[in-house]
Amino acid sequence: QKVQVLPQTVLYIADAETFSGHEECHERKKARKRNSKETALALEKLLPKRCQVLGLVTPGVVVTPMGSSSNQPQEIEEGEAGFALLFPKIDGVKIHTFHFSKDSKNRVFDESKFAEAGLKNNPDLRVVLLFGYNSWKSGATRFLHQIVNPLNEKSIILAGGQVESFTSLTSENSSAQPGDACGVVGLAFSGPQIQSATVLLDQDVADERTAEAAMQRLKAANIPEHNTIGFMFACVGRGYRHYKTKRNMEADAFRKFFPNVPLFGFFGHGEIGCDRIVTGNFVLRECNDIKDDLLHGYTTVMTLIHLGSTK
């Protein structure tokens, strides 16, 4: 008997080349350039109508190929590549999408929108993955600070980065398109059973030894590896260029310490995150009352999200 598990939330990420590639146009007997909206709609037709979908376009992709979580993760910095993570209903876990776009009329962000999105007054909130888009637009960095700073609490893991654009956000079909504004989209994970940790690989991490030392910090968090996903958000300036032509350095270091955790992510235009663990009230690095600096460049943020034990 076949058992089908329908996804409730989908995160898909593909590089810009995949979304602006060419497809055969049978009417004209020649290839035409497809736009990202067409590709996104085609993907969404494959999913249940009530499914939350968040789709991102990035300069490069980090993916663990299908088949087994122990497959070797790959840093794909050039060429067409993409992946989709399909989350079914998980007992004790709530995952939801959100979107904040910059209002050209108001310089101050209305923080009441955080509560509407389940990001404030939510004692079960554990992890927020944040993705800024159109970061080159005027005021984009200031707007990102307005979103990140109020969420910068020790009890929450924040991780993510700057992407090229977002192509899908099913709960916001009527809102401004990415070409019209800058903003932030993301996924929020709530549930008392969720555990998570992040480490930041800064510019000084430039060889195998220092990359593995960062993974040792992540390993020290003692996050259960079963039912856990790894995320890697790296700067486009890292990868094989940063490691003197040696490819897949950071993904290989991750696999060495987490042989059974699948790794996904992207290369982007800025990173969000720091050294932090959320397992109760313990954190990896205390910063007294000073807020952690969460916005970076030329870094990599490695994140583990444990969704609880499965029955």
PDB file of C-alpha atoms in Angstrom:
ATOM      1  CA  GLN A   1       0.000   0.000   0.000  1.00  0.00           C
ATOM      2  CA  LYS A   2       1.380   3.379  -1.055  1.00  0.00           C
ATOM      3  CA  VAL A   3       1.375   6.202   1.460  1.00  0.00           C
ATOM      4  CA  GLN A   4       1.459   9.725   0.080  1.00  0.00           C
ATOM      5  CA  VAL A   5       2.591  12.630   2.253  1.00  0.00           C
ATOM      6  CA  LEU A   6       1.431  15.975   0.902  1.00  0.00           C
ATOM      7  CA  PRO A   7       3.699  18.981   1.435  1.00  0.00           C
ATOM      8  CA  GLN A   8       2.324  21.883   3.452  1.00  0.00           C
ATOM      9  CA  THR A   9       5.311  24.181   2.948  1.00  0.00           C
ATOM     10  CA  VAL A  10       7.826  24.241   0.093  1.00  0.00           C
ATOM     11  CA  LEU A  11      11.101  26.141  -0.142  1.00  0.00           C
ATOM     12  CA  TYR A  12      12.730  25.982  -3.556  1.00  0.00           C
ATOM     13  CA  ILE A  13      15.927  27.682  -4.647  1.00  0.00           C
ATOM     14  CA  ALA A  14      17.435  27.827  -8.121  1.00  0.00           C
ATOM     15  CA  ASP A  15      20.260  29.788  -9.692  1.00  0.00           C
ATOM     16  CA  ALA A  16      19.516  32.725 -11.971  1.00  0.00           C
ATOM     17  CA  GLU A  17      20.598  30.786 -15.073  1.00  0.00           C
ATOM     18  CA  THR A  18      17.891  28.180 -14.485  1.00  0.00           C
ATOM     19  CA  PHE A  19      15.193  30.831 -14.259  1.00  0.00           C
ATOM     20  CA  SER A  20      16.303  32.818 -17.292  1.00  0.00           C
ATOM     21  CA  GLY A  21      17.254  29.897 -19.540  1.00  0.00           C
ATOM     22  CA  HIS A  22      15.774  29.036 -22.911  1.00  0.00           C
ATOM     23  CA  GLU A  23      12.926  26.719 -23.775  1.00  0.00           C
ATOM     24  CA  GLU A  24      11.635  25.389 -27.085  1.00  0.00           C
ATOM     25  CA  CYS A  25       8.818  27.411 -28.597  1.00  0.00           C
ATOM     26  CA  HIS A  26       7.018  25.015 -30.928  1.00  0.00           C
ATOM     27  CA  GLU A  27       4.898  27.699 -32.579  1.00  0.00           C
ATOM     28  CA  ARG A  28       7.927  29.647 -33.776  1.00  0.00           C
ATOM     29  CA  LYS A  29      10.184  26.603 -34.197  1.00  0.00           C
ATOM     30  CA  LYS A  30      12.917  28.273 -32.195  1.00  0.00           C
ATOM     31  CA  ALA A  31      14.016  28.782 -28.627  1.00  0.00           C
ATOM     32  CA  ARG A  32      12.702  31.724 -26.675  1.00  0.00           C
ATOM     33  CA  LYS A  33      13.761  33.076 -23.324  1.00  0.00           C
ATOM     34  CA  ARG A  34      11.360  32.075 -20.584  1.00  0.00           C
ATOM     35  CA  ASN A  35      10.786  34.446 -17.702  1.00  0.00           C
ATOM     36  CA  SER A  36      10.976  33.530 -14.041  1.00  0.00           C
ATOM     37  CA  LYS A  37       7.237  33.995 -13.503  1.00  0.00           C
ATOM     38  CA  GLU A  38       6.431  31.323 -16.103  1.00  0.00           C
ATOM     39  CA  THR A  39       8.881  28.906 -14.513  1.00  0.00           C
ATOM     40  CA  ALA A  40       7.505  29.601 -11.037  1.00  0.00           C
ATOM     41  CA  LEU A  41       3.906  29.051 -12.127  1.00  0.00           C
ATOM     42  CA  ALA A  42       4.837  25.776 -13.799  1.00  0.00           C
ATOM     43  CA  LEU A  43       6.470  24.589 -10.570  1.00  0.00           C
ATOM     44  CA  GLU A  44       3.538  25.638  -8.412  1.00  0.00           C
ATOM     45  CA  LYS A  45       1.089  23.701 -10.574  1.00  0.00           C
ATOM     46  CA  LEU A  46       2.833  20.533  -9.403  1.00  0.00           C
ATOM     47  CA  LEU A  47       2.029  21.309  -5.746  1.00  0.00           C
ATOM     48  CA  PRO A  48      -1.206  21.183  -3.710  1.00  0.00           C
ATOM     49  CA  LYS A  49      -3.227  24.388  -3.928  1.00  0.00           C
ATOM     50  CA  ARG A  50      -3.126  25.079  -0.187  1.00  0.00           C
ATOM     51  CA  CYS A  51       0.641  24.617  -0.005  1.00  0.00           C
ATOM     52  CA  GLN A  52       2.768  27.569   1.178  1.00  0.00           C
ATOM     53  CA  VAL A  53       5.485  28.135  -1.418  1.00  0.00           C
ATOM     54  CA  LEU A  54       8.592  30.296  -1.179  1.00  0.00           C
ATOM     55  CA  GLY A  55      10.830  30.370  -4.251  1.00  0.00           C
ATOM     56  CA  LEU A  56      14.208  32.123  -4.435  1.00  0.00           C
ATOM     57  CA  VAL A  57      16.628  32.918  -7.250  1.00  0.00           C
ATOM     58  CA  THR A  58      20.321  33.052  -6.298  1.00  0.00           C
ATOM     59  CA  PRO A  59      23.740  33.269  -8.013  1.00  0.00           C
ATOM     60  CA  GLY A  60      24.667  29.710  -6.932  1.00  0.00           C
ATOM     61  CA  VAL A  61      23.224  26.724  -5.102  1.00  0.00           C
ATOM     62  CA  VAL A  62      24.302  24.274  -2.371  1.00  0.00           C
ATOM     63  CA  VAL A  63      22.474  20.945  -2.601  1.00  0.00           C
ATOM     64  CA  THR A  64      22.609  17.364  -1.334  1.00  0.00           C
ATOM     65  CA  PRO A  65      21.507  15.153  -4.268  1.00  0.00           C
ATOM     66  CA  MET A  66      18.401  13.005  -3.845  1.00  0.00           C
ATOM     67  CA  GLY A  67      18.572   9.426  -2.686  1.00  0.00           C
ATOM     68  CA  SER A  68      20.174   9.616   0.730  1.00  0.00           C
ATOM     69  CA  SER A  69      20.888  12.270   3.335  1.00  0.00           C
ATOM     70  CA  SER A  70      24.438  10.908   3.476  1.00  0.00           C
ATOM     71  CA  ASN A  71      25.137  11.797  -0.179  1.00  0.00           C
ATOM     72  CA  GLN A  72      27.942  14.275  -0.653  1.00  0.00           C
ATOM     73  CA  PRO A  73      26.637  17.886  -0.663  1.00  0.00           C
ATOM     74  CA  GLN A  74      27.720  19.962  -3.644  1.00  0.00           C
ATOM     75  CA  GLU A  75      28.545  23.648  -3.968  1.00  0.00           C
ATOM     76  CA  ILE A  76      27.338  24.526  -7.475  1.00  0.00           C
ATOM     77  CA  GLU A  77      28.675  27.989  -8.216  1.00  0.00           C
ATOM     78  CA  GLU A  78      28.103  27.961 -11.982  1.00  0.00           C
ATOM     79  CA  GLY A  79      25.605  26.325 -14.305  1.00  0.00           C
ATOM     80  CA  GLU A  80      21.955  25.466 -13.902  1.00  0.00           C
ATOM     81  CA  ALA A  81      20.990  23.949 -10.559  1.00  0.00           C
ATOM     82  CA  GLY A  82      18.190  24.008  -8.015  1.00  0.00           C
ATOM     83  CA  PHE A  83      16.343  22.088  -5.347  1.00  0.00           C
ATOM     84  CA  ALA A  84      13.049  22.011  -3.458  1.00  0.00           C
ATOM     85  CA  LEU A  85      12.483  21.136   0.195  1.00  0.00           C
ATOM     86  CA  LEU A  86       8.975  19.802   0.815  1.00  0.00           C
ATOM     87  CA  PHE A  87       7.824  19.950   4.432  1.00  0.00           C
ATOM     88  CA  PRO A  88       4.777  17.820   5.343  1.00  0.00           C
ATOM     89  CA  LYS A  89       2.666  18.414   8.436  1.00  0.00           C
ATOM     90  CA  ILE A  90       4.953  17.744  11.420  1.00  0.00           C
ATOM     91  CA  ASP A  91       3.465  17.205  14.885  1.00  0.00           C
ATOM     92  CA  GLY A  92       4.544  19.985  17.218  1.00  0.00           C
ATOM     93  CA  VAL A  93       6.071  22.119  14.442  1.00  0.00           C
ATOM     94  CA  LYS A  94       4.583  25.104  12.624  1.00  0.00           C
ATOM     95  CA  ILE A  95       6.301  26.503   9.521  1.00  0.00           C
ATOM     96  CA  HIS A  96       5.006  29.611   7.826  1.00  0.00           C
ATOM     97  CA  THR A  97       6.126  32.085   5.179  1.00  0.00           C
ATOM     98  CA  PHE A  98       6.238  35.863   5.538  1.00  0.00           C
ATOM     99  CA  HIS A  99       7.011  38.906   3.424  1.00  0.00           C
ATOM    100  CA  PHE A 100       7.877  42.490   4.338  1.00  0.00           C
ATOM    101  CA  SER A 101       8.344  44.975   1.492  1.00  0.00           C
ATOM    102  CA  LYS A 102       9.749  48.475   1.860  1.00  0.00           C
ATOM    103  CA  ASP A 103       7.121  51.179   1.875  1.00  0.00           C
ATOM    104  CA  SER A 104       8.406  54.160  -0.091  1.00  0.00           C
ATOM    105  CA  LYS A 105       6.032  56.476   1.811  1.00  0.00           C
ATOM    106  CA  ASN A 106       7.159  55.538   5.329  1.00  0.00           C
ATOM    107  CA  ARG A 107      10.774  55.442   6.482  1.00  0.00           C
ATOM    108  CA  VAL A 108       9.891  53.652   9.727  1.00  0.00           C
ATOM    109  CA  PHE A 109       8.766  50.032   9.556  1.00  0.00           C
ATOM    110  CA  ASP A 110       5.518  49.237  11.369  1.00  0.00           C
ATOM    111  CA  GLU A 111       6.607  46.595  13.893  1.00  0.00           C
ATOM    112  CA  SER A 112       3.030  45.474  14.476  1.00  0.00           C
ATOM    113  CA  LYS A 113       3.507  43.508  11.248  1.00  0.00           C
ATOM    114  CA  PHE A 114       5.897  41.214  13.140  1.00  0.00           C
ATOM    115  CA  ALA A 115       3.086  40.000  15.389  1.00  0.00           C
ATOM    116  CA  GLU A 116       0.795  39.498  12.385  1.00  0.00           C
ATOM    117  CA  ALA A 117       3.499  37.299  10.833  1.00  0.00           C
ATOM    118  CA  GLY A 118       3.960  35.276  14.036  1.00  0.00           C
ATOM    119  CA  LEU A 119       7.410  36.733  14.689  1.00  0.00           C
ATOM    120  CA  LYS A 120       6.543  38.515  17.926  1.00  0.00           C
ATOM    121  CA  ASN A 121       4.595  37.384  21.020  1.00  0.00           C
ATOM    122  CA  ASN A 122       5.271  33.817  19.925  1.00  0.00           C
ATOM    123  CA  PRO A 123       7.012  31.904  22.746  1.00  0.00           C
ATOM    124  CA  ASP A 124       7.447  28.836  20.501  1.00  0.00           C
ATOM    125  CA  LEU A 125       9.370  30.693  17.775  1.00  0.00           C
ATOM    126  CA  ARG A 126      12.776  29.044  17.402  1.00  0.00           C
ATOM    127  CA  VAL A 127      14.203  29.747  13.926  1.00  0.00           C
ATOM    128  CA  VAL A 128      13.726  32.484  11.319  1.00  0.00           C
ATOM    129  CA  LEU A 129      15.291  32.112   7.875  1.00  0.00           C
ATOM    130  CA  LEU A 130      15.480  35.582   6.286  1.00  0.00           C
ATOM    131  CA  PHE A 131      16.159  36.421   2.647  1.00  0.00           C
ATOM    132  CA  GLY A 132      16.573  40.002   1.441  1.00  0.00           C
ATOM    133  CA  TYR A 133      15.907  40.781  -2.214  1.00  0.00           C
ATOM    134  CA  ASN A 134      16.836  43.707  -4.480  1.00  0.00           C
ATOM    135  CA  SER A 135      19.621  44.634  -2.062  1.00  0.00           C
ATOM    136  CA  TRP A 136      21.047  47.071  -4.632  1.00  0.00           C
ATOM    137  CA  LYS A 137      17.977  49.317  -4.318  1.00  0.00           C
ATOM    138  CA  SER A 138      18.264  52.567  -2.395  1.00  0.00           C
ATOM    139  CA  GLY A 139      17.375  52.048   1.262  1.00  0.00           C
ATOM    140  CA  ALA A 140      17.520  48.235   1.071  1.00  0.00           C
ATOM    141  CA  THR A 141      20.254  47.840   3.699  1.00  0.00           C
ATOM    142  CA  ARG A 142      18.511  50.211   6.104  1.00  0.00           C
ATOM    143  CA  PHE A 143      15.255  48.306   5.636  1.00  0.00           C
ATOM    144  CA  LEU A 144      16.970  44.980   6.304  1.00  0.00           C
ATOM    145  CA  HIS A 145      18.330  46.409   9.572  1.00  0.00           C
ATOM    146  CA  GLN A 146      14.772  47.449  10.524  1.00  0.00           C
ATOM    147  CA  ILE A 147      13.653  43.830  10.102  1.00  0.00           C
ATOM    148  CA  VAL A 148      16.655  42.060  11.633  1.00  0.00           C
ATOM    149  CA  ASN A 149      17.304  44.242  14.691  1.00  0.00           C
ATOM    150  CA  PRO A 150      13.945  43.690  16.499  1.00  0.00           C
ATOM    151  CA  LEU A 151      14.239  39.923  15.885  1.00  0.00           C
ATOM    152  CA  ASN A 152      17.781  39.749  17.256  1.00  0.00           C
ATOM    153  CA  GLU A 153      16.987  37.820  20.429  1.00  0.00           C
ATOM    154  CA  LYS A 154      19.071  35.128  22.122  1.00  0.00           C
ATOM    155  CA  SER A 155      16.177  32.683  22.072  1.00  0.00           C
ATOM    156  CA  ILE A 156      15.824  32.783  18.273  1.00  0.00           C
ATOM    157  CA  ILE A 157      18.143  31.599  15.522  1.00  0.00           C
ATOM    158  CA  LEU A 158      18.344  34.053  12.625  1.00  0.00           C
ATOM    159  CA  ALA A 159      20.051  32.940   9.416  1.00  0.00           C
ATOM    160  CA  GLY A 160      19.907  33.650   5.695  1.00  0.00           C
ATOM    161  CA  GLY A 161      21.251  36.085   3.158  1.00  0.00           C
ATOM    162  CA  GLN A 162      20.663  38.398   0.221  1.00  0.00           C
ATOM    163  CA  VAL A 163      19.235  36.733  -2.907  1.00  0.00           C
ATOM    164  CA  GLU A 164      18.755  37.949  -6.480  1.00  0.00           C
ATOM    165  CA  SER A 165      14.956  37.858  -6.245  1.00  0.00           C
ATOM    166  CA  PHE A 166      12.019  35.810  -5.080  1.00  0.00           C
ATOM    167  CA  THR A 167       9.752  34.190  -7.643  1.00  0.00           C
ATOM    168  CA  SER A 168       7.017  32.657  -5.500  1.00  0.00           C
ATOM    169  CA  LEU A 169       5.272  33.539  -2.308  1.00  0.00           C
ATOM    170  CA  THR A 170       1.784  32.097  -2.452  1.00  0.00           C
ATOM    171  CA  SER A 171       0.472  34.070   0.520  1.00  0.00           C
ATOM    172  CA  GLU A 172       1.445  37.356  -1.146  1.00  0.00           C
ATOM    173  CA  ASN A 173       0.250  36.994  -4.736  1.00  0.00           C
ATOM    174  CA  SER A 174      -1.261  40.464  -4.786  1.00  0.00           C
ATOM    175  CA  SER A 175       1.711  42.319  -3.310  1.00  0.00           C
ATOM    176  CA  ALA A 176       4.384  44.290  -5.120  1.00  0.00           C
ATOM    177  CA  GLN A 177       6.612  42.226  -7.349  1.00  0.00           C
ATOM    178  CA  PRO A 178      10.360  42.071  -6.596  1.00  0.00           C
ATOM    179  CA  GLY A 179      11.100  44.387  -9.509  1.00  0.00           C
ATOM    180  CA  ASP A 180       9.089  47.171  -7.888  1.00  0.00           C
ATOM    181  CA  ALA A 181      10.634  47.268  -4.420  1.00  0.00           C
ATOM    182  CA  CYS A 182      13.097  45.771  -2.003  1.00  0.00           C
ATOM    183  CA  GLY A 183      12.165  43.682   0.951  1.00  0.00           C
ATOM    184  CA  VAL A 184      12.533  40.526   2.999  1.00  0.00           C
ATOM    185  CA  VAL A 185      10.876  37.125   2.648  1.00  0.00           C
ATOM    186  CA  GLY A 186      11.369  34.102   4.830  1.00  0.00           C
ATOM    187  CA  LEU A 187      10.321  31.023   6.738  1.00  0.00           C
ATOM    188  CA  ALA A 188       9.584  30.907  10.462  1.00  0.00           C
ATOM    189  CA  PHE A 189       9.833  27.651  12.431  1.00  0.00           C
ATOM    190  CA  SER A 190       7.888  27.421  15.680  1.00  0.00           C
ATOM    191  CA  GLY A 191       7.627  24.553  18.145  1.00  0.00           C
ATOM    192  CA  PRO A 192       9.043  23.671  21.569  1.00  0.00           C
ATOM    193  CA  GLN A 193      10.770  20.545  20.183  1.00  0.00           C
ATOM    194  CA  ILE A 194      12.824  22.486  17.621  1.00  0.00           C
ATOM    195  CA  GLN A 195      16.532  22.875  18.302  1.00  0.00           C
ATOM    196  CA  SER A 196      18.928  24.889  16.183  1.00  0.00           C
ATOM    197  CA  ALA A 197      22.447  26.277  15.985  1.00  0.00           C
ATOM    198  CA  THR A 198      24.458  28.525  13.670  1.00  0.00           C
ATOM    199  CA  VAL A 199      28.112  29.347  13.236  1.00  0.00           C
ATOM    200  CA  LEU A 200      29.677  32.157  11.240  1.00  0.00           C
ATOM    201  CA  LEU A 201      32.702  31.475   9.049  1.00  0.00           C
ATOM    202  CA  ASP A 202      34.308  34.895   8.690  1.00  0.00           C
ATOM    203  CA  GLN A 203      36.963  36.103   6.243  1.00  0.00           C
ATOM    204  CA  ASP A 204      39.739  34.555   8.346  1.00  0.00           C
ATOM    205  CA  VAL A 205      38.345  31.083   7.603  1.00  0.00           C
ATOM    206  CA  ALA A 206      40.325  30.459   4.442  1.00  0.00           C
ATOM    207  CA  ASP A 207      41.627  26.882   4.516  1.00  0.00           C
ATOM    208  CA  GLU A 208      40.560  23.350   5.399  1.00  0.00           C
ATOM    209  CA  ARG A 209      41.797  23.573   8.980  1.00  0.00           C
ATOM    210  CA  THR A 210      39.889  26.732   9.878  1.00  0.00           C
ATOM    211  CA  ALA A 211      36.751  25.561   8.033  1.00  0.00           C
ATOM    212  CA  GLU A 212      36.762  22.328  10.047  1.00  0.00           C
ATOM    213  CA  ALA A 213      37.321  24.287  13.277  1.00  0.00           C
ATOM    214  CA  ALA A 214      34.074  26.165  12.564  1.00  0.00           C
ATOM    215  CA  MET A 215      32.255  22.855  12.039  1.00  0.00           C
ATOM    216  CA  GLN A 216      33.625  21.644  15.371  1.00  0.00           C
ATOM    217  CA  ARG A 217      31.918  24.633  17.027  1.00  0.00           C
ATOM    218  CA  LEU A 218      28.677  23.651  15.334  1.00  0.00           C
ATOM    219  CA  LYS A 219      29.150  20.024  16.398  1.00  0.00           C
ATOM    220  CA  ALA A 220      29.660  21.197  20.004  1.00  0.00           C
ATOM    221  CA  ALA A 221      26.048  22.370  20.045  1.00  0.00           C
ATOM    222  CA  ASN A 222      25.016  18.694  20.350  1.00  0.00           C
ATOM    223  CA  ILE A 223      22.001  19.160  18.079  1.00  0.00           C
ATOM    224  CA  PRO A 224      20.443  15.735  17.347  1.00  0.00           C
ATOM    225  CA  GLU A 225      21.290  14.753  13.764  1.00  0.00           C
ATOM    226  CA  HIS A 226      18.197  12.640  13.080  1.00  0.00           C
ATOM    227  CA  ASN A 227      15.372  14.647  11.475  1.00  0.00           C
ATOM    228  CA  THR A 228      17.738  17.589  11.025  1.00  0.00           C
ATOM    229  CA  ILE A 229      18.487  19.800   7.998  1.00  0.00           C
ATOM    230  CA  GLY A 230      21.668  21.781   7.379  1.00  0.00           C
ATOM    231  CA  PHE A 231      21.670  25.155   5.622  1.00  0.00           C
ATOM    232  CA  MET A 232      24.675  26.943   4.128  1.00  0.00           C
ATOM    233  CA  PHE A 233      24.399  30.623   3.178  1.00  0.00           C
ATOM    234  CA  ALA A 234      27.646  31.782   1.576  1.00  0.00           C
ATOM    235  CA  CYS A 235      28.926  34.907  -0.129  1.00  0.00           C
ATOM    236  CA  VAL A 236      29.504  34.731  -3.892  1.00  0.00           C
ATOM    237  CA  GLY A 237      33.053  35.845  -3.067  1.00  0.00           C
ATOM    238  CA  ARG A 238      33.787  32.612  -1.206  1.00  0.00           C
ATOM    239  CA  GLY A 239      33.665  29.125  -2.724  1.00  0.00           C
ATOM    240  CA  TYR A 240      36.605  28.050  -4.866  1.00  0.00           C
ATOM    241  CA  ARG A 241      37.797  31.638  -5.368  1.00  0.00           C
ATOM    242  CA  HIS A 242      38.220  32.178  -1.648  1.00  0.00           C
ATOM    243  CA  TYR A 243      39.836  28.785  -1.087  1.00  0.00           C
ATOM    244  CA  LYS A 244      42.423  29.214  -3.852  1.00  0.00           C
ATOM    245  CA  THR A 245      40.677  27.106  -6.515  1.00  0.00           C
ATOM    246  CA  LYS A 246      39.813  24.216  -4.158  1.00  0.00           C
ATOM    247  CA  ARG A 247      36.131  23.502  -4.682  1.00  0.00           C
ATOM    248  CA  ASN A 248      33.477  22.305  -2.226  1.00  0.00           C
ATOM    249  CA  MET A 249      35.648  23.081   0.802  1.00  0.00           C
ATOM    250  CA  GLU A 250      32.926  24.166   3.221  1.00  0.00           C
ATOM    251  CA  ALA A 251      30.386  21.538   2.150  1.00  0.00           C
ATOM    252  CA  ASP A 252      33.063  18.845   2.548  1.00  0.00           C
ATOM    253  CA  ALA A 253      33.937  20.130   6.018  1.00  0.00           C
ATOM    254  CA  PHE A 254      30.256  19.998   6.963  1.00  0.00           C
ATOM    255  CA  ARG A 255      29.907  16.435   5.694  1.00  0.00           C
ATOM    256  CA  LYS A 256      32.958  15.333   7.728  1.00  0.00           C
ATOM    257  CA  PHE A 257      31.274  16.317  11.008  1.00  0.00           C
ATOM    258  CA  PHE A 258      27.648  15.679   9.982  1.00  0.00           C
ATOM    259  CA  PRO A 259      27.712  12.574   7.774  1.00  0.00           C
ATOM    260  CA  ASN A 260      23.949  12.014   7.876  1.00  0.00           C
ATOM    261  CA  VAL A 261      22.561  15.560   7.714  1.00  0.00           C
ATOM    262  CA  PRO A 262      21.546  16.834   4.246  1.00  0.00           C
ATOM    263  CA  LEU A 263      22.898  20.302   3.409  1.00  0.00           C
ATOM    264  CA  PHE A 264      21.122  22.928   1.299  1.00  0.00           C
ATOM    265  CA  GLY A 265      21.628  26.622   0.623  1.00  0.00           C
ATOM    266  CA  PHE A 266      22.998  29.181  -1.774  1.00  0.00           C
ATOM    267  CA  PHE A 267      25.685  31.685  -2.720  1.00  0.00           C
ATOM    268  CA  GLY A 268      24.337  35.216  -2.311  1.00  0.00           C
ATOM    269  CA  HIS A 269      25.157  38.904  -1.933  1.00  0.00           C
ATOM    270  CA  GLY A 270      25.400  39.150   1.864  1.00  0.00           C
ATOM    271  CA  GLU A 271      24.858  36.880   4.836  1.00  0.00           C
ATOM    272  CA  ILE A 272      22.689  36.925   7.961  1.00  0.00           C
ATOM    273  CA  GLY A 273      23.722  35.055  11.095  1.00  0.00           C
ATOM    274  CA  CYS A 274      26.179  34.597  13.968  1.00  0.00           C
ATOM    275  CA  ASP A 275      27.425  31.955  16.427  1.00  0.00           C
ATOM    276  CA  ARG A 276      24.321  30.955  18.354  1.00  0.00           C
ATOM    277  CA  ILE A 277      22.601  27.847  19.747  1.00  0.00           C
ATOM    278  CA  VAL A 278      18.982  27.523  20.807  1.00  0.00           C
ATOM    279  CA  THR A 279      18.434  24.503  23.059  1.00  0.00           C
ATOM    280  CA  GLY A 280      16.604  26.008  25.986  1.00  0.00           C
ATOM    281  CA  ASN A 281      18.451  29.096  27.247  1.00  0.00           C
ATOM    282  CA  PHE A 282      21.979  28.037  26.366  1.00  0.00           C
ATOM    283  CA  VAL A 283      23.852  30.010  23.706  1.00  0.00           C
ATOM    284  CA  LEU A 284      27.224  29.234  22.163  1.00  0.00           C
ATOM    285  CA  ARG A 285      28.637  32.722  22.573  1.00  0.00           C
ATOM    286  CA  GLU A 286      27.463  35.265  25.118  1.00  0.00           C
ATOM    287  CA  CYS A 287      27.674  38.912  24.103  1.00  0.00           C
ATOM    288  CA  ASN A 288      26.548  40.435  27.401  1.00  0.00           C
ATOM    289  CA  ASP A 289      23.787  42.921  26.610  1.00  0.00           C
ATOM    290  CA  ILE A 290      25.249  43.868  23.260  1.00  0.00           C
ATOM    291  CA  LYS A 291      23.241  42.771  20.239  1.00  0.00           C
ATOM    292  CA  ASP A 292      25.028  40.348  17.938  1.00  0.00           C
ATOM    293  CA  ASP A 293      26.074  41.744  14.575  1.00  0.00           C
ATOM    294  CA  LEU A 294      24.015  39.683  12.146  1.00  0.00           C
ATOM    295  CA  LEU A 295      24.718  41.269   8.738  1.00  0.00           C
ATOM    296  CA  HIS A 296      27.938  40.292   7.000  1.00  0.00           C
ATOM    297  CA  GLY A 297      29.849  40.114   3.718  1.00  0.00           C
ATOM    298  CA  TYR A 298      32.438  37.587   2.474  1.00  0.00           C
ATOM    299  CA  THR A 299      31.291  35.093   5.114  1.00  0.00           C
ATOM    300  CA  THR A 300      29.382  31.812   5.326  1.00  0.00           C
ATOM    301  CA  VAL A 301      26.613  31.009   7.805  1.00  0.00           C
ATOM    302  CA  MET A 302      26.123  27.317   8.632  1.00  0.00           C
ATOM    303  CA  THR A 303      22.844  26.399  10.318  1.00  0.00           C
ATOM    304  CA  LEU A 304      21.296  23.223  11.747  1.00  0.00           C
ATOM    305  CA  ILE A 305      17.536  22.907  12.292  1.00  0.00           C
ATOM    306  CA  HIS A 306      16.304  19.870  14.221  1.00  0.00           C
ATOM    307  CA  LEU A 307      12.563  19.344  13.835  1.00  0.00           C
ATOM    308  CA  GLY A 308      12.144  17.013  16.791  1.00  0.00           C
ATOM    309  CA  SER A 309      12.062  13.269  17.137  1.00  0.00           C
ATOM    310  CA  THR A 310       9.824  11.313  14.769  1.00  0.00           C
ATOM    311  CA  LYS A 311       7.385   8.750  16.119  1.00  0.00           C
TER     312      LYS A 311
END
